[in-house]
CSV table of C-alpha atoms in Angstrom, one decimal:
chain,number,residue,atom,x,y,z
R,1396,ILE,CA,97.4,47.9,103.0
R,1397,VAL,CA,97.5,52.1,102.9
R,1398,VAL,CA,97.4,54.1,105.6
R,1399,ILE,CA,95.8,57.8,105.1
R,1400,SER,CA,97.1,60.1,107.9
R,1401,PRO,CA,98.3,63.7,108.0
R,1402,GLU,CA,101.7,61.9,109.2
R,1403,TYR,CA,103.9,59.1,107.9
R,1404,GLY,CA,104.1,57.3,111.5
R,1405,PRO,CA,104.9,53.8,112.1
R,1406,PRO,CA,101.8,51.8,110.8
R,1407,ALA,CA,102.7,53.9,106.9
R,1408,THR,CA,106.1,52.0,107.3
R,1409,LYS,CA,104.5,48.8,107.2
R,1410,ALA,CA,102.3,49.8,104.3
R,1411,ASP,CA,102.1,49.2,100.4
R,1412,TYR,CA,101.3,52.9,100.1
R,1413,TRP,CA,100.6,56.1,102.2
R,1414,ILE,CA,98.7,59.2,101.5
R,1415,GLN,CA,99.1,62.0,103.1
R,1416,VAL,CA,95.8,64.0,103.9
R,1417,ARG,CA,95.7,67.4,105.8
R,1418,PRO,CA,94.4,67.2,108.9
R,1419,GLY,CA,90.9,68.2,110.0
R,1420,CYS,CA,88.0,66.0,107.9
R,1421,THR,CA,89.3,66.2,104.6
R,1422,ASP,CA,89.7,62.4,104.6
R,1423,THR,CA,86.0,62.7,103.7
R,1424,ALA,CA,86.4,64.7,100.6
R,1425,LEU,CA,89.3,61.9,100.2
R,1426,PHE,CA,86.7,59.1,99.9
R,1427,LEU,CA,84.3,61.3,97.4
R,1428,GLY,CA,87.1,61.8,95.2
R,1429,VAL,CA,87.7,57.9,95.2
R,1430,THR,CA,83.7,57.2,94.8
R,1431,LYS,CA,83.4,59.8,91.9
R,1432,HIS,CA,86.7,57.9,90.4
R,1433,MET,CA,85.4,54.7,90.8
R,1434,ILE,CA,81.7,55.8,89.2
R,1435,ASP,CA,83.4,57.3,86.5
R,1436,ASN,CA,85.4,54.7,85.4
R,1437,GLY,CA,82.3,52.1,85.8
R,1438,TRP,CA,84.4,50.4,88.7
R,1439,TYR,CA,81.2,49.3,90.3
R,1440,LYS,CA,78.7,46.5,90.1
R,1441,PRO,CA,75.2,48.1,89.0
R,1442,ASP,CA,73.2,44.8,90.2
R,1443,PHE,CA,74.9,44.8,93.4
R,1444,VAL,CA,74.7,48.5,94.0
R,1445,LYS,CA,70.8,48.3,93.3
R,1446,ALA,CA,70.0,45.5,95.8
R,1447,TYR,CA,72.2,46.0,98.3
R,1448,THR,CA,72.6,49.7,99.1
R,1449,ASP,CA,70.1,53.0,99.6
R,1450,PHE,CA,71.2,54.2,96.0
R,1451,PRO,CA,67.7,53.5,94.3
R,1452,LEU,CA,65.4,55.0,97.0
R,1453,LEU,CA,63.9,58.0,96.0
R,1454,VAL,CA,63.8,61.2,97.4
R,1455,ARG,CA,62.1,64.5,97.2
R,1456,THR,CA,64.2,67.6,96.0
R,1457,ASP,CA,62.4,70.1,98.0
R,1458,ASN,CA,63.6,68.9,101.0
R,1459,LEU,CA,66.3,65.8,100.0
R,1460,LYS,CA,64.5,63.5,102.5
R,1461,ARG,CA,63.4,59.9,101.4
R,1462,LEU,CA,60.1,59.5,100.1
R,1463,HIS,CA,58.0,57.8,102.3
R,1464,ALA,CA,55.8,54.9,101.2
R,1465,ALA,CA,52.7,56.8,103.5
R,1466,GLU,CA,53.1,59.9,101.4
R,1467,VAL,CA,52.4,58.3,97.7
R,1468,PHE,CA,50.3,55.5,98.4
R,1469,PRO,CA,46.5,55.9,99.7
R,1470,GLY,CA,45.9,54.1,102.8
R,1471,TYR,CA,49.5,52.7,102.9
R,1472,LYS,CA,50.0,50.3,105.7
R,1473,PRO,CA,53.6,49.5,107.1
R,1474,GLY,CA,55.0,46.2,105.2
R,1475,LEU,CA,57.7,45.4,107.5
R,1476,ASN,CA,57.5,41.9,108.5
R,1477,LYS,CA,57.8,41.5,112.7
R,1478,SER,CA,59.6,37.9,112.3
R,1479,GLY,CA,62.3,39.9,109.2
R,1480,MET,CA,65.7,41.0,109.7
R,1481,SER,CA,64.7,44.2,110.9
R,1482,PHE,CA,62.5,43.2,114.2
R,1483,THR,CA,64.7,39.8,115.2
R,1484,TYR,CA,68.1,40.1,114.6
R,1485,GLN,CA,68.7,44.1,114.8
R,1486,HIS,CA,66.3,44.6,117.3
R,1487,LEU,CA,64.5,47.6,115.7
R,1488,THR,CA,62.0,48.7,117.8
R,1489,ASP,CA,57.9,49.9,116.9
R,1490,ASP,CA,58.4,53.0,117.7
R,1491,GLN,CA,61.9,53.4,115.7
R,1492,TYR,CA,59.9,51.7,113.1
R,1493,ALA,CA,57.4,54.3,113.0
R,1494,LYS,CA,59.6,57.2,112.7
R,1495,LEU,CA,61.5,55.5,109.9
R,1496,GLY,CA,58.8,54.2,107.9
R,1497,ASP,CA,58.8,52.4,104.3
R,1498,TYR,CA,60.5,53.9,101.4
R,1499,VAL,CA,59.6,54.0,97.6
R,1500,ILE,CA,61.6,53.1,94.5
R,1501,PHE,CA,60.7,53.3,90.8
R,1502,ASP,CA,60.7,49.8,89.3
R,1503,GLU,CA,62.6,49.8,86.1
R,1504,LYS,CA,60.6,46.7,85.1
R,1505,GLN,CA,57.0,47.2,86.3
R,1506,LYS,CA,57.7,51.3,85.1
R,1507,THR,CA,56.0,52.3,88.5
R,1508,LEU,CA,56.3,53.4,92.0
R,1509,ARG,CA,56.9,50.6,94.8
R,1510,ALA,CA,57.3,50.5,98.4
R,1511,VAL,CA,60.0,48.4,99.9
R,1512,THR,CA,61.1,47.7,103.6
R,1513,ARG,CA,64.2,47.5,105.1
R,1514,ASP,CA,64.4,43.4,104.3
R,1515,GLN,CA,63.4,43.9,100.9
R,1516,VAL,CA,67.4,43.7,100.0
R,1517,GLY,CA,69.7,41.3,98.3
R,1518,GLU,CA,67.7,38.1,97.0
R,1519,GLN,CA,64.9,39.1,99.2
R,1520,MET,CA,64.5,41.8,96.8
R,1521,ALA,CA,64.7,39.7,93.7
R,1522,LYS,CA,62.4,37.0,95.0
R,1523,ASP,CA,59.7,39.9,95.8
R,1524,GLY,CA,60.2,40.7,92.0
R,1525,ILE,CA,61.2,44.8,92.9
R,1526,ALA,CA,63.3,45.6,89.9
R,1527,PRO,CA,64.6,48.9,91.5
R,1528,GLY,CA,66.1,51.6,88.9
R,1529,LEU,CA,69.5,53.1,89.5
R,1530,SER,CA,68.0,56.5,87.9
R,1531,TYR,CA,64.8,58.1,88.5
R,1532,ARG,CA,63.8,61.3,88.1
R,1533,ALA,CA,60.0,62.5,87.6
R,1534,LYS,CA,57.1,64.6,89.6
R,1535,VAL,CA,55.0,62.3,91.8
R,1536,LYS,CA,51.5,63.3,92.8
R,1537,LEU,CA,51.2,62.7,97.0
R,1538,VAL,CA,48.3,61.5,99.1
R,1539,ASP,CA,47.8,65.1,100.0
R,1540,GLY,CA,47.1,65.9,96.3
R,1541,SER,CA,50.3,68.0,95.9
R,1542,GLU,CA,53.1,67.4,93.7
R,1543,VAL,CA,56.9,66.8,94.6
R,1544,GLU,CA,59.9,66.2,92.1
R,1545,VAL,CA,61.7,63.4,93.2
R,1546,MET,CA,65.0,61.6,92.1
R,1547,THR,CA,66.8,58.3,93.0
R,1548,LEU,CA,69.6,58.8,95.9
R,1549,TRP,CA,72.1,57.6,92.8
R,1550,ASP,CA,71.0,60.8,90.9
R,1551,ALA,CA,71.4,62.7,94.1
R,1552,TYR,CA,75.2,61.8,94.5
R,1553,GLN,CA,75.9,62.3,90.4
R,1554,ILE,CA,74.8,66.2,91.6
R,1555,ASN,CA,76.9,65.8,94.6
R,1556,LEU,CA,80.4,64.2,93.5
R,1557,LYS,CA,81.0,66.8,90.3
R,1558,ASP,CA,82.5,68.8,93.0
R,1559,TYR,CA,84.9,66.0,93.7
R,1560,ASP,CA,87.4,65.7,90.1
R,1561,LEU,CA,90.8,64.6,91.6
R,1562,ASP,CA,92.2,68.3,91.2
R,1563,THR,CA,90.0,69.6,93.2
R,1564,VAL,CA,90.3,66.8,95.7
R,1565,SER,CA,94.2,67.0,95.7
R,1566,GLN,CA,93.9,70.7,96.4
R,1567,ILE,CA,91.2,69.9,99.4
R,1568,THR,CA,93.4,66.9,101.4
R,1569,GLY,CA,97.0,68.1,99.9
R,1570,SER,CA,96.9,64.5,98.7
R,1571,ASN,CA,98.9,63.4,95.7
R,1572,LYS,CA,96.2,62.8,93.1
R,1573,GLU,CA,98.0,60.1,91.6
R,1574,LEU,CA,97.6,58.3,94.8
R,1575,ILE,CA,93.8,58.8,94.8
R,1576,ALA,CA,93.3,57.4,91.5
R,1577,ARG,CA,95.6,54.2,92.6
R,1578,LEU,CA,93.4,54.0,95.8
R,1579,ALA,CA,89.6,53.9,93.7
R,1580,LYS,CA,91.4,51.3,91.2
R,1581,ASP,CA,93.2,48.8,94.0
R,1582,ILE,CA,89.5,49.0,95.4
R,1583,TRP,CA,87.9,47.9,92.8
R,1584,GLU,CA,90.8,45.4,91.8
R,1585,THR,CA,90.4,44.0,95.1
R,1586,THR,CA,86.9,43.5,95.0
R,1587,GLU,CA,87.3,42.1,91.4
R,1588,ARG,CA,89.6,39.6,92.9
R,1589,GLY,CA,87.3,38.8,96.1
R,1590,GLN,CA,84.3,38.0,93.6
C-alpha cells in the first residue's frame, strides 16, 4: 500500500510507504515519471499494450489528433457492430459514434494500414486478424489527396516522456527519486505476481 499525498496523515501511517508530493497537480508528473521508468526498464507486456491500450493508434503529427479511418480509406463505412459491446453495454449513441468514428493502426503482419473500431480490442483483435504495431512513423496519403505524417501514440509518448526522468520528476514533485523508482518496480512486480 502506497500513499501519495503532500502531508503525512493517518492513511500514510498504515501504508508500506508514503511518497510526499508538492500540492498543485504534481502527481501527474509523478505518474509520468513512473511510466517512463517502467518503459525504460522494459516493465510492460508488449502483447497486452497492443491489445488493450490505445498506444497502437495512429496520430497525425500536424494536429496531434487521432487519424480517422474515413480520412484514409476512400468511401469508408463505419464498422462498429450495433450488437457489439460499445452499443449494448457501454450505451454508445449514434451521435457519439459519429463524432468518434473509427481509427487506424499499422498492421505489422500485413504491413499496411487498417481501420479498427472501439470493439476490436483484446481477443477480438486477434480473431479479426489484426496485428497492431506499437511503433510506426510514416507519411500517409489522405482521401483528399494531401499527405500527413503519422506516428503511433506509443511513439508520441516516447517523445513526451523524455522530459520525465527520475531526477526531473523529483525536482517537480519534491518526491524522493528512490521512492518513485520503487513505486514503478512495485507496480511491475505486483502485476507479474498477479498473472
